Amino acid sequence: MSDPKKINVAMMTSGGLAPCLSSSIAHLTAYWAEALRSGKISSLTIRMYKDGYKGVLIGDSFLVPEEEWDACVALQDLGGSPIGNSRVKLTNVKDCVARGYVKEGDTALETAAQQLIKDEINVLHTIGGDDTNTQAAELSKYILEKHGGKVVVVGMPKTIDNDVFPIRQTFGADTAATQGALYFENVVSESTANPRMLILHEVMGRDCGYLTAATALKYRERLASQKFVGRFTTTATSRDVHAIWIPEIPIDIEGEGARLNRIMDEVGNVNVFLSEGSGVRDIVAEMEKNGEEVPRDAFGHVKLDKVNPGVYFSKRLASIVGAEKTLVQKSGYFARSAAANGFDRDLIGRCAEVGVAAAIEGTSGCMGEDEDMEGCPIRPIEFERIKGGKPFDVTQEWFQKMLKEIGQA
């Protein structure tokens, strides 16, 4: 920056939705406005790139007028992204060219760099998962090495999977668990629609079972406050979670089936909470063995909605437990589209405050509670330490207690 007190800020959201995108923009806008008004910086512009990296690549953005900064607090009450998302990988040039975001012969990194330079961006806030933030770090490094410019990148860790090293709690995960519990509170009533009903509640979580476990916990907390009456057949037991299947725990379908069959005989229905990533490796191996094409996205991730683990397991389990009717319900889109709850708003706000201060000082990083440091301080964590794929710790006392209570351990 020629003058570190004159700052042009840009924000973008990317990847799948999470209950934090709108809240992050609201908090960041508020703290940047406060920095200007308190004299920490001398001038400020705030730009929003539309539809994630697509907007950066094609130059689709808008400036937020100063008179609208304070009004951005209203975004706290919105789910989704107020500026749109997309799944774009800057290093996947072939995909970027095919989608018309980059000209043939150009690279996505150079195209994005030229746009940020043209817009005179000093600070870029990337609100997304580990892929989004590590790409932003690469882009910042590229601009410095190839163009001698500096763009401070301060990421905000969005993912309902809560699977990013070394961040203790990612934005939106707590809200998504709460919303998933609310979703199943209605769906579970379908267990009364037919004798011997099998319900699989498929929860988002590619490689990490946190969201499924947390959703089950929050649902059971809600169930504990529900009153039931005497001889009626719908009970706390019939509406309870009977199994929690997550990627970190191998699924013994035969052993679990025998246990769940006893529950089916006793209460007339079975409710399974299933992480969408459970058993995917087995399903993919079976598809490849049969010569079927495995659908993948631009990042090479298996498209879980196409593979459909819920249907796969429901068919196998239904015959074992003698289900007369099977229902697979996915809470993912319902849960991830909600506005941030109080817990997440507080976490996002604390990270945004520190993140804006770090950006003013010229420090890049991904915001979060750094669990590798004593006390888990909120700080801009070095991008080279940011990595996805953090597994859920199944040894945690609350999770083991829940497994024992439902008879799974």
mmCIF file of C-alpha atoms in Angstrom:
data_model
loop_
_atom_site.group_PDB
_atom_site.id
_atom_site.type_symbol
_atom_site.label_atom_id
_atom_site.label_comp_id
_atom_site.label_asym_id
_atom_site.label_seq_id
_atom_site.Cartn_x
_atom_site.Cartn_y
_atom_site.Cartn_z
ATOM 1 C CA MET A 1 0.000 0.000 0.000
ATOM 2 C CA SER A 2 1.391 3.415 -0.905
ATOM 3 C CA ASP A 3 -0.502 4.900 2.039
ATOM 4 C CA PRO A 4 -1.412 2.282 4.660
ATOM 5 C CA LYS A 5 -4.101 4.567 6.043
ATOM 6 C CA LYS A 6 -6.039 4.566 2.757
ATOM 7 C CA ILE A 7 -7.675 1.204 2.383
ATOM 8 C CA ASN A 8 -9.836 -0.351 -0.312
ATOM 9 C CA VAL A 9 -11.512 -3.442 1.100
ATOM 10 C CA ALA A 10 -13.134 -6.212 -0.933
ATOM 11 C CA MET A 11 -15.236 -9.126 0.273
ATOM 12 C CA MET A 12 -16.394 -12.333 -1.365
ATOM 13 C CA THR A 13 -18.179 -15.489 -0.286
ATOM 14 C CA SER A 14 -17.438 -18.837 -1.840
ATOM 15 C CA GLY A 15 -18.215 -22.552 -1.713
ATOM 16 C CA GLY A 16 -21.366 -24.017 -0.230
ATOM 17 C CA LEU A 17 -23.696 -22.018 1.957
ATOM 18 C CA ALA A 18 -23.369 -21.815 5.743
ATOM 19 C CA PRO A 19 -25.202 -19.809 8.422
ATOM 20 C CA CYS A 20 -22.446 -17.195 8.663
ATOM 21 C CA LEU A 21 -21.965 -15.550 5.285
ATOM 22 C CA SER A 22 -24.354 -12.645 5.759
ATOM 23 C CA SER A 23 -23.308 -12.193 9.387
ATOM 24 C CA SER A 24 -19.622 -12.070 8.415
ATOM 25 C CA ILE A 25 -20.255 -9.306 5.889
ATOM 26 C CA ALA A 26 -22.319 -7.367 8.437
ATOM 27 C CA HIS A 27 -19.645 -7.643 11.144
ATOM 28 C CA LEU A 28 -16.720 -6.862 8.839
ATOM 29 C CA THR A 29 -18.491 -3.826 7.380
ATOM 30 C CA ALA A 30 -19.251 -2.546 10.878
ATOM 31 C CA TYR A 31 -15.672 -2.905 12.120
ATOM 32 C CA TRP A 32 -14.202 -1.291 9.001
ATOM 33 C CA ALA A 33 -16.606 1.620 9.395
ATOM 34 C CA GLU A 34 -15.576 1.906 13.031
ATOM 35 C CA ALA A 35 -11.891 1.910 12.039
ATOM 36 C CA LEU A 36 -12.489 4.885 9.741
ATOM 37 C CA ARG A 37 -14.585 6.817 12.229
ATOM 38 C CA SER A 38 -12.075 6.275 15.031
ATOM 39 C CA GLY A 39 -9.188 7.525 12.906
ATOM 40 C CA LYS A 40 -7.347 4.215 12.604
ATOM 41 C CA ILE A 41 -7.497 4.684 8.822
ATOM 42 C CA SER A 42 -7.948 7.860 6.791
ATOM 43 C CA SER A 43 -10.133 6.638 3.931
ATOM 44 C CA LEU A 44 -12.128 3.532 3.079
ATOM 45 C CA THR A 45 -14.024 1.906 0.247
ATOM 46 C CA ILE A 46 -15.882 -1.391 0.570
ATOM 47 C CA ARG A 47 -16.386 -3.508 -2.540
ATOM 48 C CA MET A 48 -18.363 -6.729 -2.888
ATOM 49 C CA TYR A 49 -17.458 -9.296 -5.542
ATOM 50 C CA LYS A 50 -20.521 -11.199 -6.695
ATOM 51 C CA ASP A 51 -20.699 -14.994 -6.840
ATOM 52 C CA GLY A 52 -17.353 -15.747 -5.229
ATOM 53 C CA TYR A 53 -14.261 -16.141 -7.400
ATOM 54 C CA LYS A 54 -16.436 -15.896 -10.488
ATOM 55 C CA GLY A 55 -16.997 -12.223 -9.668
ATOM 56 C CA VAL A 56 -13.275 -11.658 -9.187
ATOM 57 C CA LEU A 57 -12.459 -13.347 -12.510
ATOM 58 C CA ILE A 58 -15.038 -11.504 -14.623
ATOM 59 C CA GLY A 59 -14.949 -8.212 -12.717
ATOM 60 C CA ASP A 60 -18.507 -8.372 -11.427
ATOM 61 C CA SER A 61 -18.649 -6.260 -8.263
ATOM 62 C CA PHE A 62 -20.176 -3.202 -6.638
ATOM 63 C CA LEU A 63 -19.139 -0.580 -4.112
ATOM 64 C CA VAL A 64 -21.197 -0.210 -0.938
ATOM 65 C CA PRO A 65 -21.919 3.524 -0.483
ATOM 66 C CA GLU A 66 -20.819 4.939 2.871
ATOM 67 C CA GLU A 67 -24.398 5.913 3.696
ATOM 68 C CA GLU A 68 -25.349 2.204 3.524
ATOM 69 C CA TRP A 69 -22.618 0.847 5.796
ATOM 70 C CA ASP A 70 -24.673 1.075 8.978
ATOM 71 C CA ALA A 71 -27.679 -0.471 7.236
ATOM 72 C CA CYS A 72 -25.657 -3.643 6.640
ATOM 73 C CA VAL A 73 -26.519 -4.713 10.210
ATOM 74 C CA ALA A 74 -29.785 -5.980 8.694
ATOM 75 C CA LEU A 75 -27.770 -8.741 7.006
ATOM 76 C CA GLN A 76 -27.482 -10.411 10.431
ATOM 77 C CA ASP A 77 -31.041 -11.644 10.033
ATOM 78 C CA LEU A 78 -30.495 -13.212 6.599
ATOM 79 C CA GLY A 79 -29.425 -16.704 5.665
ATOM 80 C CA GLY A 80 -27.445 -17.515 2.544
ATOM 81 C CA SER A 81 -25.065 -15.050 0.929
ATOM 82 C CA PRO A 82 -26.167 -11.494 0.108
ATOM 83 C CA ILE A 83 -23.596 -11.383 -2.702
ATOM 84 C CA GLY A 84 -23.828 -14.940 -4.053
ATOM 85 C CA ASN A 85 -21.503 -17.947 -4.031
ATOM 86 C CA SER A 86 -19.901 -20.215 -6.615
ATOM 87 C CA ARG A 87 -17.568 -23.193 -6.654
ATOM 88 C CA VAL A 88 -14.520 -22.095 -8.628
ATOM 89 C CA LYS A 89 -10.968 -23.396 -8.250
ATOM 90 C CA LEU A 90 -8.397 -20.909 -9.528
ATOM 91 C CA THR A 91 -5.865 -23.628 -10.317
ATOM 92 C CA ASN A 92 -8.398 -25.581 -12.388
ATOM 93 C CA VAL A 93 -7.828 -23.463 -15.502
ATOM 94 C CA LYS A 94 -9.644 -25.910 -17.789
ATOM 95 C CA ASP A 95 -12.836 -25.570 -15.760
ATOM 96 C CA CYS A 96 -12.530 -21.771 -15.561
ATOM 97 C CA VAL A 97 -12.081 -21.535 -19.341
ATOM 98 C CA ALA A 98 -14.969 -23.939 -20.005
ATOM 99 C CA ARG A 99 -17.270 -21.814 -17.841
ATOM 100 C CA GLY A 100 -16.240 -18.617 -19.607
ATOM 101 C CA TYR A 101 -14.503 -17.015 -16.624
ATOM 102 C CA VAL A 102 -11.018 -17.034 -18.156
ATOM 103 C CA LYS A 103 -9.907 -16.538 -21.758
ATOM 104 C CA GLU A 104 -8.183 -19.392 -23.557
ATOM 105 C CA GLY A 105 -4.427 -19.126 -22.963
ATOM 106 C CA ASP A 106 -4.757 -17.115 -19.749
ATOM 107 C CA THR A 107 -4.509 -18.398 -16.201
ATOM 108 C CA ALA A 108 -7.131 -17.845 -13.534
ATOM 109 C CA LEU A 109 -4.530 -16.526 -11.085
ATOM 110 C CA GLU A 110 -3.354 -13.867 -13.545
ATOM 111 C CA THR A 111 -6.920 -12.914 -14.472
ATOM 112 C CA ALA A 112 -7.899 -12.549 -10.810
ATOM 113 C CA ALA A 113 -4.699 -10.653 -10.001
ATOM 114 C CA GLN A 114 -5.306 -8.163 -12.796
ATOM 115 C CA GLN A 115 -8.837 -7.517 -11.523
ATOM 116 C CA LEU A 116 -7.720 -6.888 -7.932
ATOM 117 C CA ILE A 117 -4.972 -4.570 -9.206
ATOM 118 C CA LYS A 118 -7.445 -2.741 -11.444
ATOM 119 C CA ASP A 119 -9.836 -2.274 -8.509
ATOM 120 C CA GLU A 120 -6.885 -1.144 -6.322
ATOM 121 C CA ILE A 121 -7.769 -3.645 -3.617
ATOM 122 C CA ASN A 122 -5.560 -3.540 -0.499
ATOM 123 C CA VAL A 123 -7.502 -5.991 1.687
ATOM 124 C CA LEU A 124 -9.475 -9.030 0.537
ATOM 125 C CA HIS A 125 -11.817 -10.834 2.918
ATOM 126 C CA THR A 126 -12.552 -14.349 1.716
ATOM 127 C CA ILE A 127 -15.509 -15.897 3.520
ATOM 128 C CA GLY A 128 -15.385 -19.593 2.789
ATOM 129 C CA GLY A 129 -13.932 -22.969 3.639
ATOM 130 C CA ASP A 130 -10.332 -24.155 3.550
ATOM 131 C CA ASP A 131 -10.281 -24.300 -0.268
ATOM 132 C CA THR A 132 -11.515 -20.701 -0.562
ATOM 133 C CA ASN A 133 -8.994 -19.336 1.913
ATOM 134 C CA THR A 134 -5.948 -21.259 0.736
ATOM 135 C CA GLN A 135 -6.709 -20.146 -2.840
ATOM 136 C CA ALA A 136 -6.823 -16.545 -1.651
ATOM 137 C CA ALA A 137 -3.419 -16.983 -0.021
ATOM 138 C CA GLU A 138 -2.025 -18.308 -3.306
ATOM 139 C CA LEU A 139 -3.522 -15.335 -5.129
ATOM 140 C CA SER A 140 -1.960 -12.881 -2.672
ATOM 141 C CA LYS A 141 1.415 -14.601 -3.051
ATOM 142 C CA TYR A 142 1.085 -14.521 -6.840
ATOM 143 C CA ILE A 143 0.365 -10.767 -6.883
ATOM 144 C CA LEU A 144 3.398 -10.091 -4.705
ATOM 145 C CA GLU A 145 5.753 -12.273 -6.752
ATOM 146 C CA LYS A 146 4.512 -11.453 -10.252
ATOM 147 C CA HIS A 147 3.360 -7.850 -9.867
ATOM 148 C CA GLY A 148 5.168 -6.534 -6.796
ATOM 149 C CA GLY A 149 1.895 -5.620 -5.159
ATOM 150 C CA LYS A 150 0.504 -6.464 -1.768
ATOM 151 C CA VAL A 151 -3.019 -7.583 -1.023
ATOM 152 C CA VAL A 152 -3.653 -8.481 2.605
ATOM 153 C CA VAL A 153 -5.939 -11.499 2.750
ATOM 154 C CA VAL A 154 -7.969 -12.083 5.899
ATOM 155 C CA GLY A 155 -10.159 -15.166 5.624
ATOM 156 C CA MET A 156 -13.273 -16.057 7.590
ATOM 157 C CA PRO A 157 -13.629 -19.842 8.099
ATOM 158 C CA LYS A 158 -17.019 -20.912 6.816
ATOM 159 C CA THR A 159 -18.020 -24.554 6.975
ATOM 160 C CA ILE A 160 -20.780 -26.368 8.790
ATOM 161 C CA ASP A 161 -18.569 -29.477 8.819
ATOM 162 C CA ASN A 162 -16.270 -27.919 11.461
ATOM 163 C CA ASP A 163 -13.351 -29.765 9.891
ATOM 164 C CA VAL A 164 -10.589 -27.189 9.455
ATOM 165 C CA PHE A 165 -7.162 -27.499 11.115
ATOM 166 C CA PRO A 166 -6.260 -25.794 13.496
ATOM 167 C CA ILE A 167 -9.544 -23.930 14.068
ATOM 168 C CA ARG A 168 -11.542 -25.010 17.100
ATOM 169 C CA GLN A 169 -14.959 -23.957 15.781
ATOM 170 C CA THR A 170 -15.778 -22.878 12.231
ATOM 171 C CA PHE A 171 -18.506 -20.366 11.494
ATOM 172 C CA GLY A 172 -22.041 -21.662 11.032
ATOM 173 C CA ALA A 173 -21.534 -25.176 12.406
ATOM 174 C CA ASP A 174 -23.388 -24.556 15.663
ATOM 175 C CA THR A 175 -26.321 -22.912 13.865
ATOM 176 C CA ALA A 176 -26.530 -25.757 11.362
ATOM 177 C CA ALA A 177 -26.668 -28.328 14.170
ATOM 178 C CA THR A 178 -29.462 -26.398 15.882
ATOM 179 C CA GLN A 179 -31.427 -26.123 12.643
ATOM 180 C CA GLY A 180 -30.896 -29.811 11.823
ATOM 181 C CA ALA A 181 -32.346 -30.703 15.226
ATOM 182 C CA LEU A 182 -35.375 -28.523 14.535
ATOM 183 C CA TYR A 183 -35.792 -30.174 11.135
ATOM 184 C CA PHE A 184 -35.808 -33.682 12.581
ATOM 185 C CA GLU A 185 -38.175 -32.675 15.357
ATOM 186 C CA ASN A 186 -40.847 -32.479 12.645
ATOM 187 C CA VAL A 187 -39.615 -35.320 10.438
ATOM 188 C CA VAL A 188 -39.604 -37.818 13.311
ATOM 189 C CA SER A 189 -43.400 -37.586 13.464
ATOM 190 C CA GLU A 190 -43.408 -39.570 10.217
ATOM 191 C CA SER A 191 -42.496 -42.564 12.374
ATOM 192 C CA THR A 192 -46.164 -42.628 13.353
ATOM 193 C CA ALA A 193 -47.366 -42.780 9.749
ATOM 194 C CA ASN A 194 -46.703 -46.472 9.235
ATOM 195 C CA PRO A 195 -45.847 -49.592 11.293
ATOM 196 C CA ARG A 196 -42.170 -50.565 11.339
ATOM 197 C CA MET A 197 -40.951 -47.273 9.902
ATOM 198 C CA LEU A 198 -37.232 -46.727 9.231
ATOM 199 C CA ILE A 199 -36.124 -43.086 9.065
ATOM 200 C CA LEU A 200 -32.613 -42.108 7.996
ATOM 201 C CA HIS A 201 -31.787 -38.496 8.764
ATOM 202 C CA GLU A 202 -28.912 -37.686 6.405
ATOM 203 C CA VAL A 203 -26.799 -34.808 7.725
ATOM 204 C CA MET A 204 -24.102 -32.924 5.805
ATOM 205 C CA GLY A 205 -20.484 -33.831 6.523
ATOM 206 C CA ARG A 206 -18.181 -35.181 3.827
ATOM 207 C CA ASP A 207 -15.331 -36.517 5.950
ATOM 208 C CA CYS A 208 -16.188 -35.239 9.413
ATOM 209 C CA GLY A 209 -18.961 -36.432 11.702
ATOM 210 C CA TYR A 210 -19.106 -33.327 13.889
ATOM 211 C CA LEU A 211 -22.333 -31.946 12.423
ATOM 212 C CA THR A 212 -24.169 -35.259 12.637
ATOM 213 C CA ALA A 213 -23.079 -35.768 16.245
ATOM 214 C CA ALA A 214 -23.857 -32.177 17.267
ATOM 215 C CA THR A 215 -27.243 -32.306 15.534
ATOM 216 C CA ALA A 216 -28.115 -35.507 17.381
ATOM 217 C CA LEU A 217 -27.061 -33.934 20.676
ATOM 218 C CA LYS A 218 -29.147 -30.802 20.150
ATOM 219 C CA TYR A 219 -32.136 -32.861 18.991
ATOM 220 C CA ARG A 220 -31.980 -35.072 22.078
ATOM 221 C CA GLU A 221 -31.777 -31.970 24.284
ATOM 222 C CA ARG A 222 -34.997 -30.727 22.685
ATOM 223 C CA LEU A 223 -36.587 -34.167 23.024
ATOM 224 C CA ALA A 224 -35.771 -34.232 26.745
ATOM 225 C CA SER A 225 -38.046 -31.228 27.296
ATOM 226 C CA GLN A 226 -40.979 -32.837 25.457
ATOM 227 C CA LYS A 227 -43.818 -34.268 27.562
ATOM 228 C CA PHE A 228 -45.502 -37.573 26.661
ATOM 229 C CA VAL A 229 -48.714 -39.147 27.884
ATOM 230 C CA GLY A 230 -49.299 -42.562 29.459
ATOM 231 C CA ARG A 231 -50.274 -45.437 27.184
ATOM 232 C CA PHE A 232 -49.929 -43.637 23.865
ATOM 233 C CA THR A 233 -47.566 -45.319 21.420
ATOM 234 C CA THR A 234 -45.476 -42.265 20.558
ATOM 235 C CA THR A 235 -42.866 -41.974 23.293
ATOM 236 C CA ALA A 236 -39.510 -40.462 24.085
ATOM 237 C CA THR A 237 -37.968 -43.805 23.117
ATOM 238 C CA SER A 238 -39.742 -44.047 19.773
ATOM 239 C CA ARG A 239 -38.696 -40.482 18.905
ATOM 240 C CA ASP A 240 -35.136 -40.842 20.134
ATOM 241 C CA VAL A 241 -32.015 -41.205 18.001
ATOM 242 C CA HIS A 242 -31.289 -44.922 17.771
ATOM 243 C CA ALA A 243 -28.023 -44.817 15.814
ATOM 244 C CA ILE A 244 -25.401 -42.237 14.861
ATOM 245 C CA TRP A 245 -23.304 -43.229 11.861
ATOM 246 C CA ILE A 246 -20.342 -41.001 11.032
ATOM 247 C CA PRO A 247 -17.194 -41.376 8.874
ATOM 248 C CA GLU A 248 -14.885 -41.728 11.893
ATOM 249 C CA ILE A 249 -16.596 -44.911 13.082
ATOM 250 C CA PRO A 250 -16.741 -47.980 10.789
ATOM 251 C CA ILE A 251 -20.299 -49.143 10.178
ATOM 252 C CA ASP A 252 -20.913 -52.782 11.023
ATOM 253 C CA ILE A 253 -24.178 -53.002 9.117
ATOM 254 C CA GLU A 254 -24.928 -56.546 10.260
ATOM 255 C CA GLY A 255 -24.130 -55.943 13.931
ATOM 256 C CA GLU A 256 -25.929 -52.614 14.015
ATOM 257 C CA GLY A 257 -28.797 -54.127 12.070
ATOM 258 C CA ALA A 258 -29.329 -56.796 14.712
ATOM 259 C CA ARG A 259 -29.334 -54.175 17.483
ATOM 260 C CA LEU A 260 -31.700 -51.894 15.589
ATOM 261 C CA ASN A 261 -33.988 -54.812 14.751
ATOM 262 C CA ARG A 262 -34.555 -55.306 18.471
ATOM 263 C CA ILE A 263 -35.471 -51.628 18.791
ATOM 264 C CA MET A 264 -37.812 -51.939 15.819
ATOM 265 C CA ASP A 265 -39.559 -54.878 17.519
ATOM 266 C CA GLU A 266 -39.833 -52.955 20.777
ATOM 267 C CA VAL A 267 -41.004 -49.495 19.699
ATOM 268 C CA GLY A 268 -42.153 -50.018 16.111
ATOM 269 C CA ASN A 269 -39.691 -47.714 14.372
ATOM 270 C CA VAL A 270 -35.978 -46.884 14.014
ATOM 271 C CA ASN A 271 -34.331 -43.444 13.640
ATOM 272 C CA VAL A 272 -30.772 -43.247 12.272
ATOM 273 C CA PHE A 273 -28.658 -40.097 12.052
ATOM 274 C CA LEU A 274 -26.293 -40.610 9.116
ATOM 275 C CA SER A 275 -23.403 -38.378 8.048
ATOM 276 C CA GLU A 276 -23.528 -38.004 4.268
ATOM 277 C CA GLY A 277 -19.874 -39.030 4.017
ATOM 278 C CA SER A 278 -20.328 -42.311 5.865
ATOM 279 C CA GLY A 279 -19.412 -45.288 3.737
ATOM 280 C CA VAL A 280 -18.648 -43.175 0.653
ATOM 281 C CA ARG A 281 -15.357 -44.956 0.010
ATOM 282 C CA ASP A 282 -17.186 -48.289 -0.094
ATOM 283 C CA ILE A 283 -19.870 -46.889 -2.396
ATOM 284 C CA VAL A 284 -17.298 -45.319 -4.758
ATOM 285 C CA ALA A 285 -15.297 -48.559 -4.860
ATOM 286 C CA GLU A 286 -18.448 -50.456 -5.761
ATOM 287 C CA MET A 287 -19.319 -47.948 -8.514
ATOM 288 C CA GLU A 288 -15.819 -48.114 -9.991
ATOM 289 C CA LYS A 289 -15.859 -51.903 -9.839
ATOM 290 C CA ASN A 290 -19.102 -51.851 -11.825
ATOM 291 C CA GLY A 291 -17.587 -49.476 -14.397
ATOM 292 C CA GLU A 292 -19.817 -46.566 -13.357
ATOM 293 C CA GLU A 293 -18.556 -42.983 -13.588
ATOM 294 C CA VAL A 294 -18.127 -41.322 -10.184
ATOM 295 C CA PRO A 295 -19.502 -37.744 -10.350
ATOM 296 C CA ARG A 296 -17.048 -35.129 -9.028
ATOM 297 C CA ASP A 297 -16.999 -31.324 -8.723
ATOM 298 C CA ALA A 298 -14.315 -28.833 -9.831
ATOM 299 C CA PHE A 299 -12.253 -29.641 -6.731
ATOM 300 C CA GLY A 300 -12.339 -33.399 -7.402
ATOM 301 C CA HIS A 301 -14.735 -34.030 -4.512
ATOM 302 C CA VAL A 302 -17.294 -36.780 -4.978
ATOM 303 C CA LYS A 303 -20.746 -35.264 -5.503
ATOM 304 C CA LEU A 304 -22.479 -36.749 -2.496
ATOM 305 C CA ASP A 305 -25.956 -35.834 -3.706
ATOM 306 C CA LYS A 306 -25.344 -38.027 -6.748
ATOM 307 C CA VAL A 307 -23.779 -40.932 -4.836
ATOM 308 C CA ASN A 308 -26.571 -40.774 -2.229
ATOM 309 C CA PRO A 309 -25.284 -42.691 0.833
ATOM 310 C CA GLY A 310 -28.670 -42.386 2.546
ATOM 311 C CA VAL A 311 -30.430 -44.423 -0.120
ATOM 312 C CA TYR A 312 -27.548 -46.907 -0.234
ATOM 313 C CA PHE A 313 -27.684 -47.640 3.498
ATOM 314 C CA SER A 314 -31.458 -47.485 3.746
ATOM 315 C CA LYS A 315 -31.838 -50.329 1.272
ATOM 316 C CA ARG A 316 -29.372 -52.529 3.146
ATOM 317 C CA LEU A 317 -30.716 -51.714 6.610
ATOM 318 C CA ALA A 318 -34.398 -51.932 5.714
ATOM 319 C CA SER A 319 -34.214 -55.647 4.967
ATOM 320 C CA ILE A 320 -32.263 -56.401 8.148
ATOM 321 C CA VAL A 321 -34.688 -54.620 10.499
ATOM 322 C CA GLY A 322 -37.788 -55.700 8.570
ATOM 323 C CA ALA A 323 -38.918 -52.158 7.782
ATOM 324 C CA GLU A 324 -42.295 -51.897 6.078
ATOM 325 C CA LYS A 325 -41.548 -48.357 4.951
ATOM 326 C CA THR A 326 -38.320 -46.373 4.669
ATOM 327 C CA LEU A 327 -37.881 -42.609 4.624
ATOM 328 C CA VAL A 328 -34.599 -40.822 3.841
ATOM 329 C CA GLN A 329 -34.656 -37.137 4.751
ATOM 330 C CA LYS A 330 -31.783 -34.690 4.225
ATOM 331 C CA SER A 331 -31.587 -31.660 6.493
ATOM 332 C CA GLY A 332 -28.506 -30.156 4.842
ATOM 333 C CA TYR A 333 -30.056 -27.442 2.687
ATOM 334 C CA PHE A 334 -32.498 -26.485 5.433
ATOM 335 C CA ALA A 335 -29.732 -26.244 8.049
ATOM 336 C CA ARG A 336 -27.065 -24.493 6.013
ATOM 337 C CA SER A 337 -29.429 -21.814 4.689
ATOM 338 C CA ALA A 338 -30.381 -20.388 8.086
ATOM 339 C CA ALA A 339 -29.286 -17.057 9.506
ATOM 340 C CA ALA A 340 -26.518 -17.291 12.111
ATOM 341 C CA ASN A 341 -27.660 -17.926 15.668
ATOM 342 C CA GLY A 342 -26.433 -16.048 18.741
ATOM 343 C CA PHE A 343 -23.462 -18.359 19.290
ATOM 344 C CA ASP A 344 -22.185 -17.952 15.746
ATOM 345 C CA ARG A 345 -22.857 -14.205 15.603
ATOM 346 C CA ASP A 346 -20.743 -13.756 18.716
ATOM 347 C CA LEU A 347 -17.907 -15.911 17.348
ATOM 348 C CA ILE A 348 -17.998 -14.177 13.966
ATOM 349 C CA GLY A 349 -18.048 -10.753 15.584
ATOM 350 C CA ARG A 350 -15.019 -11.464 17.758
ATOM 351 C CA CYS A 351 -13.096 -12.822 14.778
ATOM 352 C CA ALA A 352 -14.110 -9.893 12.552
ATOM 353 C CA GLU A 353 -12.913 -7.372 15.119
ATOM 354 C CA VAL A 354 -9.477 -8.993 15.387
ATOM 355 C CA GLY A 355 -9.393 -9.588 11.629
ATOM 356 C CA VAL A 356 -9.913 -5.929 10.738
ATOM 357 C CA ALA A 357 -7.210 -4.898 13.200
ATOM 358 C CA ALA A 358 -4.839 -7.470 11.664
ATOM 359 C CA ALA A 359 -5.588 -6.223 8.144
ATOM 360 C CA ILE A 360 -4.796 -2.641 9.139
ATOM 361 C CA GLU A 361 -1.455 -3.875 10.464
ATOM 362 C CA GLY A 362 -0.835 -5.694 7.169
ATOM 363 C CA THR A 363 -1.142 -9.215 8.559
ATOM 364 C CA SER A 364 -2.778 -11.935 6.474
ATOM 365 C CA GLY A 365 -4.334 -15.129 7.792
ATOM 366 C CA CYS A 366 -7.509 -17.074 8.371
ATOM 367 C CA MET A 367 -9.399 -15.951 11.455
ATOM 368 C CA GLY A 368 -10.326 -18.401 14.151
ATOM 369 C CA GLU A 369 -9.594 -19.816 17.577
ATOM 370 C CA ASP A 370 -6.139 -21.332 17.139
ATOM 371 C CA GLU A 371 -6.336 -24.626 19.014
ATOM 372 C CA ASP A 372 -2.600 -25.239 18.587
ATOM 373 C CA MET A 373 -1.868 -22.282 20.855
ATOM 374 C CA GLU A 374 -2.449 -22.105 24.588
ATOM 375 C CA GLY A 375 -5.889 -20.733 25.402
ATOM 376 C CA CYS A 376 -7.123 -21.012 21.783
ATOM 377 C CA PRO A 377 -6.681 -17.286 21.064
ATOM 378 C CA ILE A 378 -8.527 -15.646 18.185
ATOM 379 C CA ARG A 379 -5.904 -14.623 15.654
ATOM 380 C CA PRO A 380 -5.117 -14.552 11.924
ATOM 381 C CA ILE A 381 -3.824 -18.096 11.547
ATOM 382 C CA GLU A 382 -1.079 -18.554 8.976
ATOM 383 C CA PHE A 383 -2.562 -19.869 5.727
ATOM 384 C CA GLU A 384 0.059 -22.591 5.403
ATOM 385 C CA ARG A 385 -1.365 -24.091 8.593
ATOM 386 C CA ILE A 386 -4.944 -24.080 7.309
ATOM 387 C CA LYS A 387 -6.046 -27.480 6.107
ATOM 388 C CA GLY A 388 -9.350 -29.247 5.686
ATOM 389 C CA GLY A 389 -10.162 -32.811 6.630
ATOM 390 C CA LYS A 390 -9.965 -32.483 10.409
ATOM 391 C CA PRO A 391 -11.830 -35.486 11.829
ATOM 392 C CA PHE A 392 -14.364 -35.305 14.613
ATOM 393 C CA ASP A 393 -12.895 -36.386 17.952
ATOM 394 C CA VAL A 394 -15.083 -39.347 18.851
ATOM 395 C CA THR A 395 -13.413 -39.726 22.255
ATOM 396 C CA GLN A 396 -15.085 -36.583 23.593
ATOM 397 C CA GLU A 397 -17.026 -37.282 26.773
ATOM 398 C CA TRP A 398 -20.340 -35.847 25.570
ATOM 399 C CA PHE A 399 -20.283 -37.984 22.427
ATOM 400 C CA GLN A 400 -19.350 -41.211 24.192
ATOM 401 C CA LYS A 401 -22.051 -40.530 26.769
ATOM 402 C CA MET A 402 -24.622 -40.113 24.005
ATOM 403 C CA LEU A 403 -23.582 -43.358 22.285
ATOM 404 C CA LYS A 404 -23.981 -45.223 25.568
ATOM 405 C CA GLU A 405 -27.379 -43.692 26.212
ATOM 406 C CA ILE A 406 -28.722 -44.828 22.841
ATOM 407 C CA GLY A 407 -27.160 -48.287 23.178
ATOM 408 C CA GLN A 408 -24.570 -47.927 20.416
ATOM 409 C CA ALA A 409 -21.593 -48.246 22.771
#
